[in-house]
Short mmCIF file of C-alpha atoms in Angstrom, two decimals:
data_model
loop_
_atom_site.label_atom_id
_atom_site.label_comp_id
_atom_site.label_asym_id
_atom_site.label_seq_id
_atom_site.Cartn_x
_atom_site.Cartn_y
_atom_site.Cartn_z
CA MET A 1 2.08 47.39 55.45
CA THR A 2 -0.08 45.18 57.45
CA GLU A 3 -3.33 45.13 59.34
CA ILE A 4 -1.24 45.16 62.91
CA GLN A 5 -0.50 49.05 62.96
CA ASN A 6 -2.16 48.88 66.48
CA ASN A 7 0.06 51.80 68.08
CA TYR A 8 -0.07 50.12 71.73
CA LEU A 9 0.70 47.04 71.23
CA GLU A 10 2.36 45.29 74.35
CA ASN A 11 4.66 42.68 72.43
CA TYR A 12 5.27 42.94 68.88
CA LEU A 13 8.78 42.63 67.04
CA GLU A 14 10.28 44.74 64.35
CA ILE A 15 11.24 44.61 61.00
CA ILE A 16 14.51 46.18 60.84
CA THR A 17 15.66 44.60 57.17
CA ALA A 18 13.86 42.56 54.86
CA PRO A 19 14.50 39.94 53.14
CA PRO A 20 13.29 39.41 49.30
CA GLN A 21 10.23 38.31 51.02
CA LEU A 22 8.94 37.63 54.44
CA LEU A 23 5.78 36.46 55.27
CA ILE A 24 3.28 35.04 57.74
CA GLU A 25 2.72 31.67 57.28
CA ASP A 26 0.97 29.14 59.72
CA LEU A 27 0.05 25.26 58.37
CA GLY A 28 -2.50 27.32 56.02
CA ARG A 29 -6.51 26.78 55.15
CA PRO A 30 -7.10 23.27 53.62
CA GLY A 31 -10.21 21.87 52.45
CA TYR A 32 -10.99 25.16 50.14
CA SER A 33 -9.48 24.13 47.03
CA TRP A 34 -12.50 22.56 45.41
CA MET A 35 -13.72 26.19 45.39
CA GLY A 36 -10.43 27.58 43.78
CA VAL A 37 -8.56 28.68 47.45
CA THR A 38 -4.78 27.76 47.85
CA PRO A 39 -3.97 25.61 50.69
CA SER A 40 -0.94 27.88 51.32
CA GLY A 41 0.47 27.94 54.71
CA ALA A 42 4.31 27.37 54.96
CA CYS A 43 6.50 25.75 52.27
CA ASP A 44 8.76 23.66 54.23
CA GLN A 45 6.29 22.43 56.80
CA ALA A 46 8.59 19.88 58.18
CA SER A 47 10.95 23.15 59.47
CA PHE A 48 7.62 25.43 60.52
CA ARG A 49 6.24 22.13 62.66
CA LEU A 50 9.49 21.85 64.29
CA ALA A 51 10.20 25.53 65.20
CA ASN A 52 7.09 25.77 67.01
CA ARG A 53 7.81 22.54 68.73
CA LEU A 54 11.31 23.97 69.64
CA VAL A 55 9.14 26.59 71.55
CA GLY A 56 7.13 24.86 72.86
CA ASN A 57 3.96 25.98 70.39
CA PRO A 58 1.22 23.74 69.04
CA GLN A 59 2.21 23.26 65.34
CA HIS A 60 0.14 24.95 63.87
CA LEU A 61 1.04 28.72 65.50
CA ALA A 62 1.58 31.65 62.68
CA ALA A 63 5.16 32.15 62.26
CA LEU A 64 7.25 33.59 60.05
CA GLU A 65 8.50 32.40 56.71
CA ILE A 66 12.00 33.87 56.08
CA LEU A 67 13.15 33.85 52.26
CA TYR A 68 16.74 33.64 51.72
CA GLY A 69 18.15 36.80 53.64
CA PRO A 70 19.66 39.03 55.48
CA CYS A 71 17.07 39.18 58.00
CA GLN A 72 16.65 41.31 60.97
CA ILE A 73 14.16 41.79 63.72
CA GLN A 74 13.86 43.94 66.70
CA PHE A 75 12.07 42.37 69.91
CA HIS A 76 10.41 45.03 71.63
CA SER A 77 9.23 42.66 74.64
CA SER A 78 11.33 39.23 75.70
CA ALA A 79 10.60 36.08 73.50
CA ILE A 80 11.25 32.53 73.16
CA ILE A 81 12.26 31.91 69.70
CA ALA A 82 13.71 28.93 67.49
CA VAL A 83 15.07 29.27 64.17
CA THR A 84 14.64 26.23 61.56
CA GLY A 85 15.47 25.82 57.91
CA ALA A 86 17.89 26.88 55.54
CA ILE A 87 21.47 26.77 56.73
CA GLN A 88 22.81 30.02 57.65
CA SER A 89 24.22 31.65 60.69
CA LEU A 90 21.89 33.07 63.46
CA THR A 91 22.61 36.20 65.93
CA ILE A 92 20.91 37.32 68.68
CA ALA A 93 22.10 41.03 70.30
CA ASP A 94 25.12 39.63 68.27
CA ARG A 95 25.87 36.55 69.97
CA PRO A 96 26.25 33.80 67.90
CA CYS A 97 23.49 31.39 68.45
CA SER A 98 22.73 27.50 66.97
CA PHE A 99 19.72 26.76 64.79
CA ASN A 100 17.18 24.38 65.82
CA TYR A 101 17.71 25.35 69.09
CA ALA A 102 15.63 27.63 71.35
CA HIS A 103 16.54 30.50 72.70
CA LEU A 104 15.90 33.38 74.89
CA VAL A 105 15.64 36.81 73.63
CA ARG A 106 15.44 39.94 75.87
CA ARG A 107 13.41 43.25 74.53
CA GLY A 108 15.01 45.23 72.68
CA ASP A 109 17.38 42.60 71.11
CA THR A 110 17.99 42.25 67.08
CA VAL A 111 18.21 38.89 66.20
CA SER A 112 19.88 38.81 62.67
CA LEU A 113 20.22 35.68 59.94
CA GLU A 114 22.63 36.01 56.92
CA VAL A 115 22.48 34.46 53.51
CA PRO A 116 22.07 31.00 53.78
CA GLN A 117 24.86 28.61 52.74
CA TYR A 118 22.29 26.55 51.34
CA GLY A 119 18.44 26.40 51.09
CA LEU A 120 16.01 29.21 50.74
CA ARG A 121 13.33 29.35 53.55
CA SER A 122 13.63 29.50 57.19
CA TYR A 123 11.82 29.75 60.20
CA LEU A 124 11.32 31.88 62.65
CA ALA A 125 8.76 30.90 65.46
CA ILE A 126 7.64 32.67 68.74
CA LYS A 127 6.71 31.42 71.75
CA GLY A 128 2.71 32.31 71.94
CA GLY A 129 2.86 32.53 68.21
CA LEU A 130 2.55 35.67 65.99
CA TYR A 131 -0.56 37.59 65.04
CA GLY A 132 -2.10 37.82 61.60
CA GLU A 133 -5.62 38.75 60.23
CA PRO A 134 -7.13 35.21 59.66
CA TYR A 135 -8.98 34.76 56.24
CA LEU A 136 -10.86 31.46 55.76
CA GLY A 137 -9.29 30.05 59.72
CA SER A 138 -5.63 30.82 58.58
CA SER A 139 -3.27 33.58 59.01
CA SER A 140 -0.83 32.73 56.26
CA SER A 141 -0.23 34.86 53.22
CA ASP A 142 -1.00 33.06 49.67
CA THR A 143 1.14 34.53 47.25
CA LEU A 144 -1.35 33.06 44.22
CA SER A 145 -4.36 34.77 45.63
CA GLY A 146 -3.03 37.71 47.93
CA LEU A 147 -5.14 36.26 50.83
CA GLY A 148 -3.93 36.46 54.41
CA PRO A 149 -1.51 39.14 55.93
CA ALA A 150 0.15 41.26 53.71
CA PRO A 151 4.24 40.31 53.14
CA LEU A 152 6.25 42.33 55.61
CA SER A 153 8.71 45.19 55.19
CA LYS A 154 11.33 47.33 56.98
CA GLY A 155 9.20 48.83 59.49
CA ASP A 156 6.51 46.70 60.08
CA ARG A 157 5.43 45.37 63.57
CA VAL A 158 3.87 42.11 64.16
CA ALA A 159 1.93 41.05 67.30
CA ILE A 160 3.24 38.15 69.49
CA GLN A 161 0.62 36.48 71.07
CA GLU A 162 0.66 36.80 75.01
CA THR A 163 1.97 33.81 76.80
CA ASP A 164 3.64 31.96 79.71
CA LEU A 165 7.56 32.15 78.53
CA ALA A 166 8.58 29.10 81.10
CA VAL A 167 9.26 26.64 78.46
CA GLU A 168 10.75 23.03 78.56
CA ILE A 169 12.99 22.72 75.63
CA PRO A 170 12.39 19.41 73.92
CA PHE A 171 15.08 17.72 72.65
CA GLU A 172 15.91 15.34 69.99
CA LEU A 173 14.14 16.70 67.71
CA ALA A 174 14.82 15.97 63.86
CA ALA A 175 15.40 18.78 61.49
CA THR A 176 15.10 18.41 57.99
CA ASP A 177 18.24 17.04 56.46
CA GLY A 178 19.49 16.57 52.92
CA ILE A 179 19.49 20.57 52.44
CA SER A 180 22.38 21.54 49.68
CA ASP A 181 22.70 22.55 46.17
CA HIS A 182 21.72 18.95 44.79
CA PHE A 183 18.37 17.56 46.02
CA ASP A 184 17.30 13.63 45.96
CA LEU A 185 13.70 14.00 45.88
CA THR A 186 11.06 10.60 46.00
CA GLY A 187 7.45 9.97 45.38
CA TRP A 188 5.65 8.12 42.57
CA TRP A 189 4.33 8.57 39.32
CA GLY A 190 1.11 9.89 38.35
CA PRO A 191 -1.51 8.13 36.53
CA ARG A 192 -1.02 10.66 33.13
CA SER A 193 2.71 9.40 32.77
CA ARG A 194 1.25 6.72 30.67
CA HIS A 195 0.71 9.16 28.20
CA PHE A 196 4.40 9.98 27.87
CA THR A 197 6.88 7.74 25.99
CA ARG A 198 8.32 4.59 28.12
CA ASN A 199 11.76 5.87 26.47
CA SER A 200 11.34 9.13 28.13
CA ILE A 201 10.04 8.06 31.42
CA SER A 202 13.03 5.79 32.07
CA LYS A 203 15.68 8.01 31.22
CA LEU A 204 14.59 10.23 34.03
CA ALA A 205 15.75 8.62 36.55
CA ASN A 206 19.10 9.39 35.80
CA ARG A 207 18.68 13.06 34.66
CA GLU A 208 19.85 15.95 36.57
CA LEU A 209 17.14 18.61 36.26
CA ILE A 210 18.14 22.09 36.95
CA ALA A 211 15.77 24.72 38.99
CA SER A 212 15.02 27.33 36.61
CA LYS A 213 15.08 30.99 37.82
CA ASP A 214 11.24 30.20 37.42
CA ALA A 215 10.87 29.77 40.98
CA SER A 216 8.21 30.84 44.12
CA ARG A 217 5.93 29.85 46.62
CA ILE A 218 3.92 28.72 43.72
CA GLY A 219 5.90 26.21 42.01
CA ILE A 220 9.30 25.56 40.64
CA ARG A 221 10.07 24.78 36.89
CA LEU A 222 12.48 22.27 36.69
CA SER A 223 14.36 22.06 33.05
CA GLY A 224 16.08 18.85 31.49
CA ALA A 225 13.35 16.61 31.91
CA GLU A 226 12.38 16.21 28.09
CA LEU A 227 9.47 14.23 28.40
CA SER A 228 7.97 13.28 25.45
CA PRO A 229 3.88 13.27 25.33
CA GLU A 230 1.82 11.41 22.87
CA PRO A 231 0.87 13.03 19.82
CA ASN A 232 -2.08 15.75 20.15
CA LEU A 233 -2.25 14.56 23.75
CA HIS A 234 -5.08 17.28 25.83
CA VAL A 235 -6.05 17.15 29.00
CA GLU A 236 -9.13 18.78 30.57
CA PRO A 237 -8.30 21.21 33.75
CA GLU A 238 -7.64 18.80 36.84
CA GLY A 239 -7.01 19.08 40.58
CA ILE A 240 -3.95 19.78 42.10
CA LEU A 241 -2.41 19.17 45.42
CA ARG A 242 0.92 20.32 46.64
CA GLY A 243 4.09 18.10 45.72
CA PHE A 244 2.14 17.45 42.34
CA LEU A 245 4.51 17.22 39.12
CA GLN A 246 3.11 18.43 36.03
CA ALA A 247 4.21 18.39 32.49
CA PRO A 248 3.22 21.13 30.30
CA PRO A 249 4.65 20.26 26.76
CA SER A 250 7.75 22.74 26.71
CA GLY A 251 9.49 19.32 27.86
CA GLU A 252 10.20 20.80 31.56
CA LEU A 253 8.85 20.08 34.98
CA VAL A 254 6.56 22.04 36.96
CA LEU A 255 6.94 20.73 40.94
CA PHE A 256 3.85 22.43 43.04
CA LEU A 257 4.80 24.15 46.14
CA ALA A 258 2.69 25.64 48.79
CA ASP A 259 0.64 28.41 46.96
CA HIS A 260 0.11 26.21 43.83
CA PRO A 261 -3.02 26.99 41.57
CA THR A 262 -5.97 24.42 42.53
CA THR A 263 -6.66 23.03 39.03
CA GLY A 264 -4.39 22.93 35.70
CA GLY A 265 -4.92 22.13 32.52
CA TYR A 266 -1.36 20.24 31.65
CA PRO A 267 -0.81 16.22 32.78
CA ILE A 268 -0.13 15.07 36.22
CA VAL A 269 2.25 13.19 35.58
CA GLY A 270 3.72 12.41 39.35
CA ALA A 271 4.10 12.86 43.10
CA LEU A 272 6.75 13.48 45.85
CA ASP A 273 6.11 12.36 48.61
CA PRO A 274 5.65 14.50 52.20
CA ARG A 275 9.20 14.58 53.11
CA SER A 276 10.22 15.43 49.79
CA THR A 277 7.39 17.91 49.08
CA ASP A 278 8.83 20.09 51.95
CA LEU A 279 12.33 19.39 50.90
CA ALA A 280 11.57 21.13 47.48
CA ALA A 281 10.79 24.23 49.15
CA GLN A 282 14.47 24.63 50.01
CA ILE A 283 15.82 24.61 46.37
CA ARG A 284 17.23 27.41 44.94
CA PRO A 285 17.37 28.62 41.46
CA GLY A 286 20.22 26.56 39.46
CA ASP A 287 20.17 24.13 42.18
CA ARG A 288 20.52 20.41 40.63
CA VAL A 289 17.61 18.24 41.04
CA THR A 290 17.37 13.96 40.89
CA LEU A 291 13.39 12.46 40.78
CA LYS A 292 13.41 8.75 41.78
CA LEU A 293 9.96 8.41 41.12
CA GLY A 294 8.65 4.85 41.89
CA ASP A 295 5.02 3.02 40.62
CA ASN A 296 2.21 2.82 43.10
CA MET B 1 -14.68 4.95 36.33
CA LYS B 2 -11.15 4.77 37.20
CA ILE B 3 -9.23 5.13 39.93
CA TYR B 4 -5.43 5.61 40.19
CA SER B 5 -3.48 6.51 43.63
CA ILE B 6 -0.81 8.70 43.36
CA GLY B 7 1.84 7.51 46.53
CA PRO B 8 -0.49 6.36 49.68
CA ASN B 9 -2.73 9.09 50.23
CA ALA B 10 -3.68 11.24 47.03
CA PHE B 11 -6.03 9.73 44.14
CA ILE B 12 -7.38 10.71 41.01
CA VAL B 13 -10.91 9.71 40.04
CA ASP B 14 -11.42 9.75 35.68
CA PHE B 15 -14.77 9.60 34.62
CA ASP B 16 -16.18 8.12 31.61
CA THR B 17 -19.24 10.57 31.61
CA SER B 18 -19.87 13.62 33.41
CA ASP B 19 -23.04 12.55 34.38
CA LEU B 20 -21.89 11.24 38.17
CA VAL B 21 -18.94 13.64 38.53
CA ILE B 22 -20.29 15.78 40.47
CA ALA B 23 -23.14 13.74 42.65
CA SER B 24 -19.57 11.99 43.42
CA PHE B 25 -17.68 15.13 44.45
CA LYS B 26 -21.04 16.11 46.26
CA TYR B 27 -20.85 13.06 48.07
CA LEU B 28 -17.23 12.67 48.61
CA ARG B 29 -17.14 16.30 50.21
CA MET B 30 -20.42 16.30 52.01
CA GLY B 31 -21.50 12.92 53.03
CA ILE B 32 -18.29 11.74 54.99
CA PRO B 33 -15.86 14.97 54.90
CA HIS B 34 -13.56 13.30 57.73
CA LEU B 35 -11.81 11.22 55.62
CA PHE B 36 -10.85 13.94 53.07
CA GLU B 37 -8.37 16.92 53.56
CA GLU B 38 -9.32 17.78 50.12
CA VAL B 39 -11.55 17.01 47.23
CA ILE B 40 -10.98 18.82 43.82
CA LEU B 41 -13.65 18.75 40.70
CA GLY B 42 -12.51 19.16 37.80
CA ALA B 43 -13.81 19.15 34.09
CA ASP B 44 -14.32 15.64 34.15
CA THR B 45 -11.61 14.02 37.34
CA ILE B 46 -11.86 14.37 41.20
CA VAL B 47 -8.51 14.87 42.91
CA ILE B 48 -8.77 13.31 46.55
CA LYS B 49 -6.47 13.95 49.01
CA ALA B 50 -6.88 11.49 52.22
CA ALA B 51 -6.75 13.36 55.98
CA GLU B 52 -3.53 12.83 57.79
CA GLN B 53 -4.04 9.33 60.04
CA VAL B 54 -6.43 7.89 57.58
CA ALA B 55 -5.72 5.12 55.19
CA ILE B 56 -7.34 4.24 52.27
CA THR B 57 -7.45 2.08 49.21
CA SER B 58 -8.66 3.11 45.33
CA SER B 59 -10.79 0.25 45.39
CA ALA B 60 -12.68 1.58 48.58
CA ILE B 61 -13.14 5.06 47.13
CA ALA B 62 -14.39 3.24 44.60
CA GLU B 63 -16.76 1.00 46.44
CA MET B 64 -18.22 4.23 48.18
CA LEU B 65 -18.70 5.97 44.83
CA ASN B 66 -20.53 2.97 43.73
CA ASP B 67 -23.82 4.28 45.39
CA VAL B 68 -23.38 7.45 44.38
CA GLY B 69 -25.84 6.77 41.15
CA ALA B 70 -28.36 5.63 43.19
CA ILE B 71 -28.26 8.72 45.83
CA ALA B 72 -27.98 11.68 43.21
CA GLY B 73 -31.69 11.95 42.46
CA GLY B 74 -32.76 14.47 45.02
CA ARG B 75 -30.31 17.44 43.85
CA ASP B 76 -29.61 20.96 45.36
CA GLN B 77 -28.47 22.70 42.63
CA LYS B 78 -29.44 26.74 42.48
CA ASP B 79 -30.72 28.45 39.43
CA ILE B 80 -28.61 31.75 39.17
CA GLU B 81 -29.06 34.52 36.73
CA ILE B 82 -25.95 37.08 36.11
CA PRO B 83 -27.21 40.69 34.98
CA THR B 84 -24.46 41.34 33.17
CA VAL B 85 -23.31 44.83 30.77
CA TYR B 86 -22.12 43.71 27.55
CA ASP B 87 -19.17 45.99 26.75
CA GLY B 88 -15.94 44.36 27.38
CA LEU B 89 -13.00 45.13 26.09
CA ASP B 90 -12.51 42.37 23.57
CA LEU B 91 -16.12 42.49 22.35
CA ASP B 92 -14.98 43.88 19.32
CA SER B 93 -12.91 41.74 18.62
CA THR B 94 -14.44 38.65 19.69
CA ALA B 95 -17.14 39.22 17.50
CA ALA B 96 -14.90 39.82 14.71
CA LEU B 97 -12.76 36.36 15.28
CA ALA B 98 -15.89 34.44 15.26
CA GLY B 99 -17.41 36.01 12.06
CA LEU B 100 -20.31 37.18 14.01
CA THR B 101 -22.20 40.68 14.37
CA VAL B 102 -21.54 42.28 17.80
CA ARG B 103 -25.26 41.47 18.85
CA GLU B 104 -25.36 37.78 17.62
CA VAL B 105 -22.38 37.27 19.93
CA ILE B 106 -24.91 38.99 22.95
CA ASP B 107 -27.98 37.04 22.00
CA LEU B 108 -25.74 33.76 21.83
CA HIS B 109 -23.94 34.43 25.23
CA CYS B 110 -27.70 34.93 26.81
CA ALA B 111 -29.36 32.01 25.00
CA ALA B 112 -27.37 29.26 26.25
CA PRO B 113 -28.34 27.50 29.86
CA TYR B 114 -24.49 27.47 31.59
CA THR B 115 -23.51 24.67 34.20
CA VAL B 116 -21.25 24.95 36.84
CA SER B 117 -18.67 22.10 35.61
CA PHE B 118 -16.02 23.38 38.60
CA LEU B 119 -14.26 25.85 40.19
CA GLY B 120 -10.42 26.73 40.28
CA PHE B 121 -7.93 29.46 39.25
CA ALA B 122 -9.32 31.98 41.90
CA PRO B 123 -10.98 32.03 44.71
CA GLY B 124 -14.94 31.53 43.59
CA PHE B 125 -13.91 31.13 39.90
CA ALA B 126 -16.27 29.19 38.19
CA TYR B 127 -16.22 27.05 35.05
CA LEU B 128 -19.45 27.24 33.27
CA VAL B 129 -20.43 25.17 30.53
CA GLY B 130 -22.85 25.66 27.95
CA LEU B 131 -21.42 27.91 25.77
CA HIS B 132 -22.61 28.10 22.01
CA PRO B 133 -19.75 26.25 19.62
CA SER B 134 -19.67 29.12 17.61
CA LEU B 135 -18.29 31.41 20.16
CA GLU B 136 -15.51 28.74 21.33
CA LEU B 137 -12.73 30.83 20.83
CA PRO B 138 -8.92 30.37 22.00
CA ARG B 139 -7.74 32.44 24.84
CA LEU B 140 -5.55 35.97 24.43
CA SER B 141 -2.46 35.24 23.17
CA SER B 142 -1.13 37.07 26.26
CA PRO B 143 -2.98 37.00 29.46
CA ARG B 144 -4.08 40.31 30.52
CA GLY B 145 -2.04 41.42 33.97
CA LEU B 146 -5.08 43.08 35.73
CA VAL B 147 -8.81 41.67 34.57
CA PRO B 148 -11.19 43.56 37.08
CA LYS B 149 -13.57 42.12 39.53
CA GLY B 150 -17.10 40.85 37.73
CA ALA B 151 -15.69 40.68 34.39
CA VAL B 152 -17.75 38.33 31.83
CA ALA B 153 -15.40 36.52 29.66
CA ILE B 154 -15.10 33.50 27.38
CA ALA B 155 -12.01 31.06 26.54
CA GLU B 156 -11.83 27.59 24.65
CA SER B 157 -15.88 25.72 25.44
CA TYR B 158 -16.18 27.96 28.96
CA SER B 159 -17.70 31.26 30.24
CA ALA B 160 -16.68 32.54 33.63
CA VAL B 161 -17.34 35.72 35.88
CA TYR B 162 -13.98 36.69 37.36
CA PRO B 163 -14.89 36.78 41.04
CA ASN B 164 -12.10 39.66 42.13
CA PRO B 165 -8.99 41.48 40.28
CA SER B 166 -6.69 39.17 38.83
CA PRO B 167 -4.30 38.25 36.01
CA GLY B 168 -6.18 36.44 33.35
CA GLY B 169 -6.52 35.37 29.37
CA TRP B 170 -9.64 34.86 28.53
CA ARG B 171 -11.94 37.08 26.75
CA LEU B 172 -13.85 39.99 28.04
CA ILE B 173 -17.25 40.63 26.63
CA GLY B 174 -19.26 42.44 29.65
CA ARG B 175 -18.87 43.05 33.22
CA THR B 176 -21.89 42.18 36.43
CA GLU B 177 -22.67 43.70 39.66
CA LEU B 178 -23.28 40.29 41.03
CA ASN B 179 -20.35 39.30 43.63
CA LEU B 180 -19.23 35.79 43.54
CA TRP B 181 -17.21 35.87 46.17
CA ASP B 182 -18.01 36.63 50.23
CA PRO B 183 -15.50 34.44 52.64
CA SER B 184 -17.77 36.17 55.69
CA ALA B 185 -20.26 34.09 54.10
CA PRO B 186 -21.28 29.97 54.82
CA GLU B 187 -20.35 28.90 51.44
CA PRO B 188 -17.89 31.87 50.29
CA ALA B 189 -18.53 31.25 46.33
CA LEU B 190 -21.87 31.81 45.21
CA LEU B 191 -21.50 29.26 41.79
CA GLN B 192 -21.41 25.90 43.09
CA PRO B 193 -20.68 22.70 41.29
CA GLY B 194 -24.17 22.04 39.71
CA ASP B 195 -25.60 24.95 39.65
CA ARG B 196 -27.40 26.47 36.70
CA VAL B 197 -26.80 29.97 35.01
CA ARG B 198 -28.05 32.30 32.47
CA PHE B 199 -26.54 35.47 31.21
CA VAL B 200 -29.13 38.16 31.67
CA GLU B 201 -28.46 41.76 29.60
CA ARG B 202 -28.48 44.96 31.44
CA ARG B 203 -28.47 48.17 28.99
CA ILE B 204 -26.44 49.75 32.35
CA TRP B 205 -26.08 49.65 36.15
#
C-alpha cells in the first residue's frame, strides 16, 4: 500500500486490476549515482515524455508505468489522460480508444488496458500529474533500492494533482516506433571492448541475441553474444549508466535499464544511444535483439 | 590518465595511479556542476555523463583535469570513527579461513586506517580500502538475501558498512549503530570519497 491513503482525497484514481508491476515513475533522481543512488525513473523515457506532452503536462510529472497487463483503473474524478508505450488495446468505459492520444475520462469511468501484443511497458499520464511521496526530489519507484513510492496493487488509491482540465491537444507527436518481437539497437563500443578478441567482437553484429527470462527494470540479460575476454581479465568496480552493456564472464551481455546498480565489477563493453535505450525497455523475454555498435 | 568516450555524451576516465582520482572527482562534481548529469567514482576510474544540451569532448575534459593536480592540496576529508561490536555471523568462519584467531581478526580490522575509495552498490555504501592483506578473502559463495542495517563486513580488498538492510555477499564480522545514510541531510552519505575511517571496538551497545 502507498502513503497516499488519505481518506478525503478529492481527485484520485483506484487500482481495480493490477498488472505484474505497476509503478509511479517520473524522470528519476539523476546526479546521486556517485553516492550509490540509482537514477531510476521511467524505463522508456521517450514514451513517458510523450504521454505527458499529450495531456499538456511538463514532461517530468509523475505518471504510471504499467508492466504488461491486464490493468484496470477507475477514476474518481474527471481527468485528461493519454496512454503510450507498448502496443495494446485501450478502452475507457468500455469504448475502444486510441493509443498515443489524449482522452477525457469522466468521474466513475474505468480505463482498461489489455495484455500488449508487442512490447512490455506502457505509460498512463494524467493532466496535472500523480502525487507520489518524493525522495531526493523525485517520485519515482526505484525497484533496486526500494526508494520512492511503493509498487501499486489492487485497491490502492493515488492522488491526482489538481489542475485545469482545459487542454489543447498537441498533434504530430512521434510515438516510440520499432516495438515488435525483434529489436535493432544502435550504439557504440566502449573502452573495455578492446579486452575482448577481435573475432568475437566482429561476429556480434551478425548475431541474433535472445532476451533471457532474467529481465527487470534493473537490466536485461542477452544470451548468445559469446564475447571472449582476454585471459585473466580483471576489472575494478566502475560507474554504470543507463544503456551501458556489461560483459560478465558467462559470455552473455547485460543491458542496464533505469534501476541499474551505480557501479559494477564486470567490463563495460559498449553503450546504446538514447533512442535504443528507451526502446530496450520494451524488450520481452524471448524477443530477438541485434546490436549494431559503431566505433567512437 | 586516459579518457575514452562512449557515444557523444559519456566518458570513462582511467587513472594510472589512484592519487588524483578523488580530487578529480570532487573537482568535476563540485567545481563545474552544471556541465555533468552524473560523475561516478569507481576504484580507479570516473564515469561521466554530460548534461542534456551540453556538448563536450574528451580533450576538453582532459584540459579540465590537468589543473586538478595543482589544486588538490587543501582537501576536506573527514576523520570518522565507527564504533563496532564484533559479533558478526561470519566472524568465526572468517577467522578459520584466514588462519587466525577471532581476536586477531578483530585487532587487524581495528588497527588499519581506511580511506573511502568510492560509493556504490546501495545508497551510502562506501568501499573502504586499507584492509590488512591477511583479511583479504573472497565473497561468500552464495549471497545472503538480507543483511541487516549497520552490518560491518569485508570482501576481497575492501571493508564496508551496510547503510540499510539489503541482500549482500560480504563476510559479516560486526555491527555498528552509526547511521550512514540520512536522505534529509544536505549530504545524505556520511562517508564521502577520501574520508579517513577507523573501526573502534565496543563490547556492547
